[in-house]
CSV table of C-alpha atoms in Angstrom, one decimal:
chain,number,residue,atom,x,y,z
A,1,UNK,CA,142.8,85.7,107.4
A,2,UNK,CA,142.2,87.8,104.3
A,3,UNK,CA,139.3,85.6,103.2
A,4,UNK,CA,137.6,86.0,106.7
A,5,UNK,CA,138.1,89.8,106.6
A,6,UNK,CA,136.6,89.9,103.1
A,7,UNK,CA,133.6,87.8,104.2
A,8,UNK,CA,133.1,90.0,107.3
A,9,UNK,CA,133.1,93.2,105.2
A,10,UNK,CA,130.6,91.7,102.7
A,11,UNK,CA,128.2,90.8,105.6
A,12,UNK,CA,128.6,94.3,107.1
A,13,UNK,CA,127.9,95.9,103.7
A,14,UNK,CA,124.9,93.7,103.1
A,15,UNK,CA,123.5,94.6,106.6
A,16,UNK,CA,124.0,98.3,105.9
A,17,UNK,CA,122.1,98.1,102.7
A,18,UNK,CA,119.2,96.1,104.2
A,19,UNK,CA,118.9,98.5,107.2
A,20,UNK,CA,118.9,101.6,105.0
A,21,UNK,CA,116.1,100.1,102.9
A,22,UNK,CA,114.1,99.3,105.9
A,23,UNK,CA,114.5,102.8,107.4
A,24,UNK,CA,113.4,104.4,104.2
A,25,UNK,CA,110.2,102.3,104.1
A,26,UNK,CA,109.4,103.1,107.8
A,27,UNK,CA,110.1,106.8,107.4
A,28,UNK,CA,108.2,107.4,104.2
A,29,UNK,CA,106.8,111.0,104.3
A,30,UNK,CA,103.5,109.9,102.7
A,31,UNK,CA,101.1,107.2,104.0
A,32,UNK,CA,98.4,106.0,101.7
A,33,UNK,CA,94.8,104.9,102.3
A,34,UNK,CA,92.6,103.4,99.5
A,35,UNK,CA,88.8,103.1,99.3
A,36,UNK,CA,86.0,102.6,96.8
A,37,UNK,CA,82.5,103.9,96.9
A,38,UNK,CA,79.6,103.1,94.5
A,39,UNK,CA,78.1,106.0,92.6
A,40,UNK,CA,75.5,103.7,90.9
A,41,UNK,CA,75.1,100.1,89.8
A,42,UNK,CA,77.5,100.7,86.9
A,43,UNK,CA,79.9,103.3,88.3
A,44,UNK,CA,82.3,103.6,91.3
A,45,UNK,CA,84.8,106.1,92.6
A,46,UNK,CA,88.2,105.1,93.8
A,47,UNK,CA,89.8,107.3,96.5
A,48,UNK,CA,93.5,107.6,97.0
A,49,UNK,CA,94.2,109.5,100.3
A,50,UNK,CA,97.7,110.7,101.0
A,51,UNK,CA,98.6,111.7,104.5
A,52,UNK,CA,101.7,113.8,104.1
A,53,UNK,CA,104.0,114.5,107.1
A,54,UNK,CA,104.4,118.0,108.4
A,55,UNK,CA,106.6,120.3,106.3
A,56,UNK,CA,106.7,117.8,103.4
A,57,UNK,CA,104.9,118.2,100.1
A,58,UNK,CA,103.8,115.9,97.3
A,59,UNK,CA,103.8,117.0,93.7
A,60,UNK,CA,100.5,117.2,91.7
A,61,UNK,CA,99.8,114.7,88.9
A,62,UNK,CA,99.4,117.8,86.7
A,63,UNK,CA,102.6,119.5,87.9
A,64,UNK,CA,104.1,121.4,85.0
A,65,UNK,CA,107.5,122.0,86.8
A,66,UNK,CA,110.6,119.9,86.7
A,67,UNK,CA,109.8,117.9,89.8
A,68,UNK,CA,108.4,114.4,89.4
A,69,UNK,CA,104.6,114.5,89.2
A,70,UNK,CA,102.5,111.9,91.0
A,71,UNK,CA,101.5,109.1,88.5
A,72,UNK,CA,98.8,106.4,88.9
A,73,UNK,CA,99.1,103.2,86.9
A,74,UNK,CA,96.2,100.7,86.7
A,75,UNK,CA,96.4,97.1,85.9
A,76,UNK,CA,94.0,96.4,83.0
A,77,UNK,CA,91.0,94.2,83.8
A,78,UNK,CA,87.8,93.2,82.0
A,79,UNK,CA,85.9,94.1,85.3
A,80,UNK,CA,86.2,97.9,84.9
A,81,UNK,CA,87.1,100.8,82.6
A,82,UNK,CA,88.7,104.0,83.7
A,83,UNK,CA,86.3,106.9,83.1
A,84,UNK,CA,88.2,110.2,82.7
A,85,UNK,CA,91.4,111.2,84.5
A,86,UNK,CA,92.4,111.3,88.1
A,87,UNK,CA,90.7,114.2,89.8
A,88,UNK,CA,92.7,116.3,92.3
A,89,UNK,CA,91.7,119.1,94.6
A,90,UNK,CA,93.1,122.6,94.2
A,91,UNK,CA,96.9,122.4,94.7
A,92,UNK,CA,99.3,125.0,96.1
A,93,UNK,CA,100.9,126.8,93.1
A,94,UNK,CA,104.2,128.7,93.4
A,95,UNK,CA,106.5,130.2,90.8
A,96,UNK,CA,110.0,128.8,90.8
A,97,UNK,CA,112.3,131.5,89.4
A,98,UNK,CA,115.3,129.2,89.1
A,99,UNK,CA,113.3,126.9,86.7
A,100,UNK,CA,111.1,129.8,85.3
A,101,UNK,CA,108.0,127.6,85.8
A,102,UNK,CA,105.2,127.0,88.2
A,103,UNK,CA,105.1,124.1,90.6
A,104,UNK,CA,101.9,122.5,91.9
A,105,UNK,CA,102.0,120.5,95.2
A,106,UNK,CA,100.0,119.3,98.2
A,107,UNK,CA,100.6,119.2,101.9
A,108,UNK,CA,98.7,117.7,104.8
A,109,UNK,CA,96.0,115.3,103.7
A,110,UNK,CA,94.8,115.1,100.1
A,111,UNK,CA,92.4,112.7,98.3
A,112,UNK,CA,92.7,111.9,94.6
A,113,UNK,CA,89.7,110.4,92.9
A,114,UNK,CA,89.3,108.1,89.8
A,115,UNK,CA,85.9,107.2,88.4
A,116,UNK,CA,85.5,103.7,86.9
A,117,UNK,CA,82.7,102.1,84.9
A,118,UNK,CA,81.8,98.7,86.3
A,119,UNK,CA,81.6,95.8,83.8
A,120,UNK,CA,80.6,93.0,86.1
A,121,UNK,CA,77.9,92.1,88.7
A,122,UNK,CA,80.5,90.6,91.1
A,123,UNK,CA,82.8,92.3,93.6
A,124,UNK,CA,86.3,92.8,92.2
A,125,UNK,CA,89.7,94.3,92.9
A,126,UNK,CA,91.4,97.3,91.1
A,127,UNK,CA,95.1,96.8,91.2
A,128,UNK,CA,97.9,99.2,90.3
A,129,UNK,CA,100.7,101.4,91.5
A,130,UNK,CA,101.6,105.0,92.1
A,131,UNK,CA,104.8,106.9,92.1
A,132,UNK,CA,106.0,110.4,92.5
A,133,UNK,CA,108.2,112.7,94.5
A,134,UNK,CA,107.9,114.3,98.0
A,135,UNK,CA,110.2,117.0,99.2
A,136,UNK,CA,111.1,118.9,102.3
A,137,UNK,CA,113.6,121.9,102.4
A,138,UNK,CA,115.3,121.0,99.2
A,139,UNK,CA,115.6,117.3,100.0
A,140,UNK,CA,113.4,114.9,97.9
A,141,UNK,CA,112.5,111.3,98.0
A,142,UNK,CA,110.8,108.9,95.6
A,143,UNK,CA,107.3,107.8,96.6
A,144,UNK,CA,106.0,104.5,95.4
A,145,UNK,CA,103.2,102.2,96.5
A,146,UNK,CA,101.1,99.3,95.2
A,147,UNK,CA,97.4,99.4,95.7
A,148,UNK,CA,94.6,96.8,95.6
A,149,UNK,CA,91.1,98.2,96.1
A,150,UNK,CA,88.0,96.0,96.5
A,151,UNK,CA,85.0,97.4,94.6
A,152,UNK,CA,81.7,96.2,96.0
A,153,UNK,CA,78.8,95.7,93.7
A,154,UNK,CA,75.2,96.6,94.6
A,155,UNK,CA,73.1,93.5,95.5
A,156,UNK,CA,70.1,95.3,93.9
A,157,UNK,CA,71.9,96.0,90.6
A,158,UNK,CA,69.1,94.1,88.9
A,159,UNK,CA,66.6,96.5,87.5
A,160,UNK,CA,63.0,95.4,87.0
A,161,UNK,CA,61.3,96.3,83.8
A,162,UNK,CA,57.5,96.3,84.1
A,163,UNK,CA,55.1,96.0,81.2
A,164,UNK,CA,53.0,99.2,80.7
A,165,UNK,CA,49.8,99.5,82.7
A,166,UNK,CA,46.4,100.7,81.7
A,167,UNK,CA,44.6,103.4,83.7
A,168,UNK,CA,43.1,100.8,86.0
A,169,UNK,CA,46.5,99.5,87.0
A,170,UNK,CA,46.2,96.3,85.1
A,171,UNK,CA,49.2,95.1,83.1
A,172,UNK,CA,48.5,95.3,79.4
A,173,UNK,CA,49.1,92.1,77.6
A,174,UNK,CA,50.2,91.7,74.0
A,175,UNK,CA,49.2,88.5,72.4
A,176,UNK,CA,51.5,85.6,73.4
A,177,UNK,CA,53.4,87.7,76.1
A,178,UNK,CA,53.8,86.7,79.7
A,179,UNK,CA,52.4,89.2,82.2
A,180,UNK,CA,55.1,88.6,84.8
A,181,UNK,CA,57.7,91.3,85.5
A,182,UNK,CA,60.9,91.0,83.5
A,183,UNK,CA,64.3,91.3,85.1
A,184,UNK,CA,67.5,92.3,83.4
A,185,UNK,CA,70.9,93.4,84.4
A,186,UNK,CA,71.7,97.0,83.8
A,187,UNK,CA,74.6,96.6,81.4
A,188,UNK,CA,77.1,99.3,80.6
A,189,UNK,CA,76.9,100.7,77.1
């Protein structure tokens, strides 16, 4: 009898843990959307859009206060290089007299941007994670998410380099050179 009771309590405890984890995932105060847009053949911008529930706020990556700032981590890849830091729009800034510091946060919908330098001529994925803290009326929760963003590559990333022309529009030839247009890939420096 004691063994059955112990087993029943273990099952109930396990179900309680699983159901609380599921409700936290469903009720997350921040929903994320990810996108990438090409700025040129060698540069793209990643967009991380947070849709924050009413009355909740998400702390800035540059938050100087004691609250957990939003942090982006990127999985290294030979396909790209980070260019600069995450760009954020202007945050709400308030003075916290208890902590004697300023707090920077966002509410509503906010988009963070990261520029990358492209090192390949094929589409690829940027993978990583983000974490931070969202709060409402003194109650806070940890925010975490994994992202995988497909970065397209321009089909016309090849740049044609033409030989110089004379005033009549004829391609000037140097001895031994072919007069056909040359094609090269615009490689990052």
